CSV table of C-alpha atoms and ligand atoms in Angstrom, one decimal:
chain,number,residue,atom,x,y,z
A,1,MET,CA,-2.3,14.4,-6.4
A,2,ARG,CA,-2.3,11.7,-9.3
A,3,SER,CA,-2.7,9.1,-8.3
A,4,ALA,CA,-1.5,5.5,-8.8
A,5,ASP,CA,0.1,4.8,-12.6
A,6,SER,CA,-2.8,3.4,-14.4
A,7,SER,CA,-1.0,0.9,-16.9
A,8,ASP,CA,-0.4,-3.4,-15.7
A,9,ALA,CA,2.8,-3.2,-15.4
A,10,CYS,CA,4.5,-4.9,-12.0
A,11,PRO,CA,5.6,-1.5,-10.7
A,12,VAL,CA,9.1,-3.6,-9.5
A,13,GLU,CA,10.4,-6.8,-11.3
A,14,LEU,CA,13.8,-8.4,-10.8
A,15,ASP,CA,14.8,-11.5,-12.5
A,16,ARG,CA,17.6,-13.6,-11.6
A,17,VAL,CA,19.6,-10.2,-11.4
A,18,VAL,CA,23.3,-10.8,-10.7
A,19,LYS,CA,25.4,-7.8,-9.1
A,20,ARG,CA,29.2,-7.8,-8.9
A,21,TYR,CA,32.2,-5.9,-7.3
A,22,GLY,CA,35.4,-7.6,-9.0
A,23,ASN,CA,34.8,-10.4,-7.0
A,24,ARG,CA,32.4,-9.8,-4.0
A,25,THR,CA,28.3,-11.2,-5.7
A,26,ALA,CA,26.3,-8.1,-3.9
A,27,LEU,CA,23.1,-10.1,-6.3
A,28,ASP,CA,23.2,-13.8,-6.4
A,29,GLY,CA,20.3,-14.6,-8.8
A,30,VAL,CA,17.5,-12.2,-7.4
A,31,SER,CA,14.0,-12.6,-8.3
A,32,LEU,CA,11.7,-10.5,-6.2
A,33,ARG,CA,8.0,-8.8,-7.2
A,34,VAL,CA,7.0,-5.2,-5.5
A,35,GLU,CA,3.9,-4.7,-5.9
A,36,PRO,CA,1.4,-1.4,-5.6
A,37,GLY,CA,1.4,-0.7,-1.3
A,38,ILE,CA,4.2,-0.7,0.8
A,39,THR,CA,6.7,-3.6,0.9
A,40,GLY,CA,9.7,-3.6,4.1
A,41,LEU,CA,12.9,-4.4,2.3
A,42,VAL,CA,14.4,-5.9,5.6
A,43,GLY,CA,18.9,-7.2,6.2
A,44,PRO,CA,21.2,-6.9,7.6
A,45,ASN,CA,24.2,-4.6,6.9
A,46,GLY,CA,26.0,-5.5,4.1
A,47,ALA,CA,22.9,-8.5,2.4
A,48,GLY,CA,23.1,-5.9,-0.8
A,49,LYS,CA,19.5,-4.3,-0.2
A,50,SER,CA,21.3,-0.3,-1.2
A,51,THR,CA,22.7,-2.4,-4.2
A,52,LEU,CA,19.4,-3.3,-5.1
A,53,VAL,CA,17.6,0.2,-4.1
A,54,ARG,CA,21.0,1.2,-7.6
A,55,THR,CA,19.5,-1.8,-9.5
A,56,VAL,CA,16.4,-0.3,-9.9
A,57,LEU,CA,17.2,2.6,-10.2
A,58,GLY,CA,19.8,1.9,-13.0
A,59,LEU,CA,22.4,2.9,-12.0
A,60,VAL,CA,24.7,-0.2,-11.7
A,61,LYS,CA,25.9,-2.5,-14.3
A,62,LEU,CA,24.7,-6.5,-13.6
A,63,ALA,CA,26.1,-9.5,-14.5
A,64,GLY,CA,23.0,-11.3,-15.8
A,65,GLY,CA,19.3,-10.7,-14.8
A,66,SER,CA,16.8,-8.7,-16.2
A,67,VAL,CA,15.5,-5.8,-14.1
A,68,ARG,CA,11.6,-3.7,-15.3
A,69,VAL,CA,10.3,-0.6,-13.6
A,70,PHE,CA,6.5,-0.3,-14.8
A,71,GLY,CA,7.9,-2.8,-17.8
A,72,LEU,CA,10.7,-0.2,-18.4
A,73,ASP,CA,14.3,-0.9,-18.4
A,74,PRO,CA,16.3,1.3,-16.9
A,75,GLN,CA,19.7,0.5,-18.3
A,76,LYS,CA,17.8,1.9,-21.4
A,77,ALA,CA,15.2,4.1,-20.2
A,78,PRO,CA,16.9,6.0,-17.7
A,79,ARG,CA,14.9,9.3,-17.4
A,80,GLN,CA,11.0,7.3,-18.0
A,81,VAL,CA,12.3,5.6,-15.5
A,82,ARG,CA,13.9,7.7,-13.4
A,83,GLN,CA,10.7,10.2,-13.5
A,84,GLN,CA,8.6,7.3,-11.9
A,85,VAL,CA,10.4,6.9,-9.2
A,86,GLY,CA,10.8,9.6,-6.2
A,87,VAL,CA,13.9,8.1,-3.3
A,88,VAL,CA,15.0,9.5,-0.5
A,89,PRO,CA,18.4,8.2,-0.1
A,90,GLU,CA,20.0,7.2,3.8
A,91,ASP,CA,22.6,9.8,2.6
A,92,GLU,CA,21.9,12.7,2.7
A,93,SER,CA,21.8,14.1,-1.1
A,94,ALA,CA,21.6,18.3,-0.1
A,95,VAL,CA,22.7,20.3,-2.1
A,96,PRO,CA,24.6,23.4,-0.1
A,97,GLY,CA,23.2,27.0,-0.5
A,98,LEU,CA,20.7,25.5,-1.1
A,99,THR,CA,16.5,26.5,1.5
A,100,GLY,CA,14.4,23.6,2.0
A,101,VAL,CA,12.1,25.3,-0.3
A,102,GLY,CA,14.8,25.7,-2.9
A,103,MET,CA,16.4,22.3,-2.6
A,104,VAL,CA,12.2,20.9,-3.2
A,105,ARG,CA,12.2,23.3,-6.3
A,106,TYR,CA,15.3,22.4,-7.0
A,107,ALA,CA,14.5,18.8,-7.1
A,108,ALA,CA,11.2,19.6,-9.1
A,109,ARG,CA,12.7,22.0,-11.9
A,110,LEU,CA,15.7,18.5,-12.3
A,111,CYS,CA,12.0,16.5,-13.1
A,112,GLY,CA,11.3,18.4,-15.8
A,113,ILE,CA,8.5,21.1,-14.0
A,114,PRO,CA,8.9,24.6,-15.1
A,115,ALA,CA,9.9,27.0,-12.6
A,116,GLY,CA,6.5,28.2,-11.7
A,117,GLU,CA,4.8,25.4,-11.0
A,118,ALA,CA,7.4,24.1,-8.8
A,119,LEU,CA,8.2,27.1,-6.6
A,120,ARG,CA,4.6,26.4,-6.1
A,121,ARG,CA,4.7,22.6,-5.9
A,122,ALA,CA,7.7,22.5,-3.3
A,123,HIS,CA,5.9,24.9,-0.9
A,124,GLU,CA,2.8,22.8,-1.5
A,125,VAL,CA,4.3,19.2,-0.6
A,126,LEU,CA,6.0,20.6,2.3
A,127,ASP,CA,3.2,21.6,3.8
A,128,TRP,CA,2.0,18.4,3.1
A,129,CYS,CA,5.3,17.9,5.2
A,130,ASP,CA,4.5,19.5,8.3
A,131,ALA,CA,7.4,21.3,7.3
A,132,GLY,CA,6.8,24.8,8.6
A,133,GLN,CA,9.2,28.5,8.8
A,134,GLU,CA,12.2,26.8,9.2
A,135,ARG,CA,11.8,25.9,5.4
A,136,TYR,CA,13.2,29.2,4.4
A,137,ARG,CA,16.1,28.4,6.5
A,138,PRO,CA,19.4,26.8,4.2
A,139,LEU,CA,20.1,23.4,4.3
A,140,GLU,CA,22.3,22.9,6.8
A,141,THR,CA,20.9,24.1,10.0
A,142,PHE,CA,18.0,21.5,9.7
A,143,SER,CA,17.5,19.0,12.9
A,144,VAL,CA,18.0,15.3,11.3
A,145,GLY,CA,13.2,15.3,11.5
A,146,THR,CA,13.4,18.7,9.3
A,147,ARG,CA,16.0,17.1,7.0
A,148,GLN,CA,14.3,13.6,5.9
A,149,LYS,CA,11.2,16.2,5.7
A,150,VAL,CA,12.2,18.3,3.1
A,151,ALA,CA,14.4,15.3,1.6
A,152,PHE,CA,10.8,13.0,1.2
A,153,ALA,CA,9.7,16.4,-0.2
A,154,ALA,CA,11.9,16.5,-3.5
A,155,ALA,CA,11.4,13.1,-3.4
A,156,ILE,CA,7.6,13.3,-4.2
A,157,VAL,CA,7.4,16.8,-5.7
A,158,HIS,CA,6.8,15.0,-8.6
A,159,ASP,CA,4.2,12.8,-7.9
A,160,PRO,CA,5.9,9.4,-9.1
A,161,PRO,CA,3.8,6.8,-8.8
A,162,LEU,CA,6.8,4.7,-6.6
A,163,ILE,CA,8.5,6.0,-3.8
A,164,ILE,CA,12.0,4.1,-2.5
A,165,LEU,CA,13.1,5.0,0.9
A,166,ASP,CA,16.3,3.9,2.4
A,167,GLU,CA,15.9,4.6,6.6
A,168,PRO,CA,13.6,7.1,6.7
A,169,THR,CA,12.5,7.2,10.0
A,170,ASN,CA,16.8,7.5,10.9
A,171,GLY,CA,17.5,9.8,13.5
A,172,LEU,CA,13.5,11.0,13.7
A,173,ASP,CA,11.9,10.7,17.7
A,174,PRO,CA,8.7,9.3,17.9
A,175,ILE,CA,6.3,12.3,17.4
A,176,GLU,CA,8.2,12.8,13.6
A,177,ARG,CA,9.2,8.6,12.9
A,178,LYS,CA,4.9,8.4,13.7
A,179,ALA,CA,4.3,11.3,11.7
A,180,MET,CA,6.4,9.7,8.7
A,181,LEU,CA,4.8,6.5,8.8
A,182,GLY,CA,1.3,7.7,8.4
A,183,ARG,CA,3.1,10.1,5.2
A,184,LEU,CA,4.0,7.0,3.8
A,185,VAL,CA,0.1,4.8,5.0
A,186,THR,CA,-1.5,7.9,2.8
A,187,LEU,CA,0.2,7.8,-0.2
A,188,ALA,CA,-0.3,3.6,-0.5
A,189,ARG,CA,-3.9,3.4,0.7
A,190,ASP,CA,-5.5,7.3,-0.5
A,191,HIS,CA,-3.0,7.8,-3.8
A,192,GLY,CA,-2.8,4.2,-4.7
A,193,LYS,CA,1.2,4.8,-4.7
A,194,THR,CA,3.5,1.7,-4.2
A,195,ILE,CA,6.0,2.2,-1.5
A,196,PHE,CA,9.3,0.7,-1.0
A,197,LEU,CA,11.1,0.8,1.8
A,198,CYS,CA,13.9,-0.6,3.0
A,199,THR,CA,15.1,0.2,6.4
A,200,HIS,CA,16.6,-2.1,9.4
A,201,VAL,CA,13.3,-1.4,12.2
A,202,LEU,CA,10.9,-4.0,11.8
A,203,PRO,CA,8.6,-3.2,13.9
A,204,ASP,CA,8.2,-0.8,11.3
A,205,VAL,CA,7.6,-3.1,9.1
A,206,GLN,CA,4.7,-4.6,11.2
A,207,ALA,CA,3.0,-1.6,11.4
A,208,ILE,CA,3.0,-0.5,7.9
A,209,CYS,CA,3.6,-3.0,5.7
A,210,GLU,CA,1.3,-4.8,3.6
A,211,ARG,CA,4.7,-7.1,2.5
A,212,ALA,CA,8.1,-8.1,3.9
A,213,ILE,CA,11.3,-9.0,1.4
A,214,VAL,CA,13.6,-10.4,3.8
A,215,LEU,CA,17.5,-10.6,1.6
A,216,ALA,CA,20.4,-11.8,3.3
A,217,ALA,CA,24.2,-12.2,1.2
A,218,GLY,CA,22.8,-11.1,-2.3
A,219,ARG,CA,19.5,-13.5,-1.9
A,220,VAL,CA,16.2,-13.6,-1.4
A,221,ARG,CA,15.4,-15.2,2.0
A,222,LEU,CA,11.8,-15.0,3.5
A,223,SER,CA,9.2,-12.9,1.2
A,224,GLY,CA,5.6,-12.4,1.7
A,225,SER,CA,2.4,-10.9,3.3
A,226,ILE,CA,3.1,-9.6,6.9
A,227,GLU,CA,0.2,-11.8,7.8
A,228,GLU,CA,1.9,-15.4,6.5
A,229,LEU,CA,4.8,-14.1,7.7
A,230,THR,CA,4.3,-14.0,11.4
A,231,ARG,CA,1.4,-16.2,11.4
A,232,PRO,CA,2.0,-18.8,13.5
A,233,ALA,CA,2.9,-22.3,13.4
A,234,LEU,CA,-0.5,-23.2,14.7
A,235,PRO,CA,-3.6,-20.6,15.3
A,236,MET,CA,-3.9,-19.1,17.9
A,237,HIS,CA,-6.2,-16.4,19.4
A,238,ARG,CA,-4.5,-13.3,21.4
A,239,VAL,CA,-6.9,-11.7,24.4
A,240,GLU,CA,-6.4,-8.8,25.2
A,241,GLY,CA,-7.6,-6.9,29.0
A,242,THR,CA,-8.0,-5.7,32.3
A,243,GLY,CA,-7.5,-7.0,35.5
A,244,PRO,CA,-5.7,-10.8,36.2
A,245,LEU,CA,-4.9,-12.1,33.2
A,246,GLU,CA,-3.1,-14.3,34.7
A,247,GLU,CA,-6.0,-16.1,36.8
A,248,LEU,CA,-8.2,-16.0,32.8
A,249,ALA,CA,-4.9,-18.0,31.3
A,250,ARG,CA,-5.0,-21.1,35.2
A,251,ALA,CA,-8.9,-21.0,34.0
A,252,LEU,CA,-8.8,-21.8,30.4
A,253,SER,CA,-6.5,-24.3,30.1
A,254,ALA,CA,-8.5,-25.9,33.7
A,255,ALA,CA,-11.3,-26.1,31.2
A,256,GLY,CA,-8.8,-27.7,28.3
A,257,ILE,CA,-8.7,-25.1,26.1
A,258,ALA,CA,-4.3,-24.6,26.3
A,259,ALA,CA,-3.7,-20.6,26.9
A,260,SER,CA,-1.5,-19.2,28.8
A,261,LEU,CA,0.1,-15.6,29.3
A,262,VAL,CA,2.8,-13.8,27.1
A,263,ARG,CA,4.1,-10.4,27.4
A,264,THR,CA,3.9,-8.1,23.7
A,265,SER,CA,5.2,-4.8,23.1
A,266,ARG,CA,1.0,-3.4,24.2
A,267,GLY,CA,1.3,-5.6,27.9
A,268,PRO,CA,0.4,-8.9,29.4
A,269,ALA,CA,-2.1,-10.6,27.2
A,270,VAL,CA,-3.2,-14.5,27.7
A,271,GLU,CA,-2.9,-16.8,24.4
A,272,VAL,CA,-5.4,-19.0,23.1
A,273,ALA,CA,-4.9,-21.9,20.4
A,274,THR,CA,-7.6,-22.2,17.9
A,275,PRO,CA,-8.7,-25.0,17.3
A,276,ALA,CA,-8.0,-27.1,14.2
A,277,ASP,CA,-11.6,-26.9,13.3
A,278,GLY,CA,-11.7,-23.7,13.2
A,279,ASP,CA,-14.4,-23.3,15.6
A,280,THR,CA,-13.2,-19.8,16.5
A,281,PRO,CA,-16.6,-18.7,18.5
A,282,ALA,CA,-17.2,-21.9,20.0
A,283,VAL,CA,-13.2,-20.3,21.7
A,284,LEU,CA,-14.2,-16.8,21.8
A,285,ARG,CA,-17.6,-17.9,23.9
A,286,ALA,CA,-15.1,-19.7,27.0
A,287,VAL,CA,-12.7,-16.5,27.1
A,288,CYS,CA,-15.6,-14.3,27.6
A,289,GLU,CA,-17.5,-16.9,30.3
A,290,HIS,CA,-14.0,-17.6,32.1
A,291,ALA,CA,-12.3,-13.7,31.5
A,292,ARG,CA,-15.8,-12.9,33.4
A,293,ASP,CA,-15.6,-15.7,35.8
A,294,VAL,CA,-12.5,-14.5,37.2
A,295,GLY,CA,-13.0,-10.7,36.7
A,296,VAL,CA,-10.9,-9.6,33.3
A,297,GLY,CA,-12.5,-6.6,31.4
A,298,VAL,CA,-11.8,-8.7,27.2
A,299,ARG,CA,-10.9,-6.0,25.2
A,300,SER,CA,-10.0,-7.4,22.3
A,301,PHE,CA,-9.4,-10.3,20.4
A,302,GLU,CA,-7.2,-11.3,17.9
A,303,PRO,CA,-5.6,-13.8,15.5
A,304,ALA,CA,-1.8,-13.6,16.9
A,305,GLN,CA,1.0,-13.1,15.4
A,306,ARG,CA,5.0,-13.5,16.1
A,307,PRO,CA,6.8,-10.1,16.0
A,308,LEU,CA,8.3,-10.0,12.6
A,309,GLU,CA,12.0,-9.8,14.7
A,310,GLU,CA,11.5,-13.5,15.5
A,311,VAL,CA,10.8,-14.0,12.4
A,312,PHE,CA,13.9,-12.4,10.8
A,313,ILE,CA,16.0,-13.8,13.1
A,314,ALA,CA,14.5,-17.2,12.5
A,315,SER,CA,15.3,-16.8,8.7
A,316,LEU,CA,19.1,-15.9,8.6
A,317,ARG,CA,19.4,-18.4,11.5
A,318,GLU,CA,18.0,-21.0,8.7
A,319,ALA,CA,20.3,-19.9,6.0
A,320,GLU,CA,23.7,-19.7,7.6
A,321,ALA,CA,22.6,-23.7,8.9
A,322,ALA,CA,22.2,-25.0,5.7
A,323,GLN,CA,24.4,-22.3,3.8
A,324,THR,CA,21.5,-23.6,1.0
A,325,PRO,CA,20.6,-21.3,-2.0
A,326,GLU,CA,17.4,-22.1,-1.9
A,327,VAL,CA,14.4,-19.1,-1.2
A,328,LEU,CA,12.4,-20.2,1.3
A,329,HIS,CA,8.7,-18.8,0.9
A,330,ALA,CA,5.5,-18.2,3.4
A,331,PRO,CA,3.3,-21.2,4.6
A,332,ALA,CA,0.6,-20.1,2.1
B,1,ADP,P1,23.2,-2.8,2.3
B,1,ADP,O1,22.8,-1.8,1.5
B,1,ADP,O2,22.0,-4.0,2.1
B,1,ADP,O3,24.4,-3.0,3.9
B,1,ADP,P2,24.7,-3.3,0.2
B,1,ADP,O4,24.8,-3.4,-0.8
B,1,ADP,O5,25.4,-2.0,0.5
B,1,ADP,O6,24.1,-3.4,1.3
B,1,ADP,O7,26.0,-4.1,0.1
B,1,ADP,C1,26.6,-5.5,-0.7
B,1,ADP,C2,27.7,-5.7,-1.0
B,1,ADP,O8,28.2,-4.8,-1.9
B,1,ADP,C3,29.0,-5.3,0.6
B,1,ADP,O9,29.5,-6.7,0.4
B,1,ADP,C4,29.4,-4.4,-0.3
B,1,ADP,O10,30.6,-4.5,1.1
B,1,ADP,C5,29.5,-4.5,-1.3
B,1,ADP,N1,29.5,-3.3,-2.2
B,1,ADP,C6,28.8,-2.8,-2.5
B,1,ADP,N2,28.6,-0.8,-2.6
B,1,ADP,C7,30.3,-2.2,-3.2
B,1,ADP,C8,31.2,-1.1,-3.8
B,1,ADP,N3,30.7,0.2,-5.1
B,1,ADP,N4,33.2,-1.5,-4.4
B,1,ADP,C9,33.0,-2.4,-3.7
B,1,ADP,N5,31.8,-3.1,-3.3
B,1,ADP,C10,30.6,-2.3,-2.7
């Protein structure tokens, strides 16, 4: 597999982009950069996510601003841009009557790959997506999971450095969803691809993205690394382990270390305030001592994160309340 474009140009750069449909403004002065790695684009329905994707592909006429994809203007060089981008659209883009492998081969041919090579590549990429013998069946007989695998294979068959996905885990069962997310991580980490993931599923974004952009009513409301966005207002560490965690929280509080029991997606945990002077090892020592005393087996001690869902809802509420055009940046 080819690694990412070696040029220094930013994969996607939007500067004050405005898109209107009649008197409806879908993108209202959007500026953003999508860097190599995985970036999540999240926002409520009607936020402008699909319009943004169409803008990157040069499919809409803008009222203002500029777009660059690897330094190219998609309006002026649409073919060159399309060569650099693989898109997994939310809606079905299958050609009726084709088999799975026929569809992926067709996508390869559209990207200018010669016939024999296109078939070989189609099989190679379908193998990588774990599409078994079902690839020989007509597309209309596929389950949602297989359809998504074929759409994904068709998007990456020409080995583009930028991959844009619109709701790629929609309708997938938990195993398929995990496999799909794993493939995205492999493409980004091992092959240097830039992945732009548009989704409603915030835990997916928190699990695999390095950065996130929150779009609402056509404006960027929040952008930054997941680490920055989910950092609690006060420094905290989270202790996971087995045994009476509630007693551990009580013992730590009695010793003057602010601690509380919290419920996380992985079960109960104790959150412990980390001192402003940053003496985390001292807190860890205290946690270990008290854990031993109350019979807790400490499994992990890591910086606490707020759920991205909480950050997302708070940013939308703030934007609504203030009705301000300003972009809120994550704290440095
Ligand atoms: P999202 O993908 O976040 O749901 P969209 O980009 O589809 O948002 O839509 C953003 C806004 O633009 C919405 O108000 C939507 O109704 C409007 N819109 C999108 N496409 C069109 C279109 N082809 N014609 C008119 N309005 C549109």
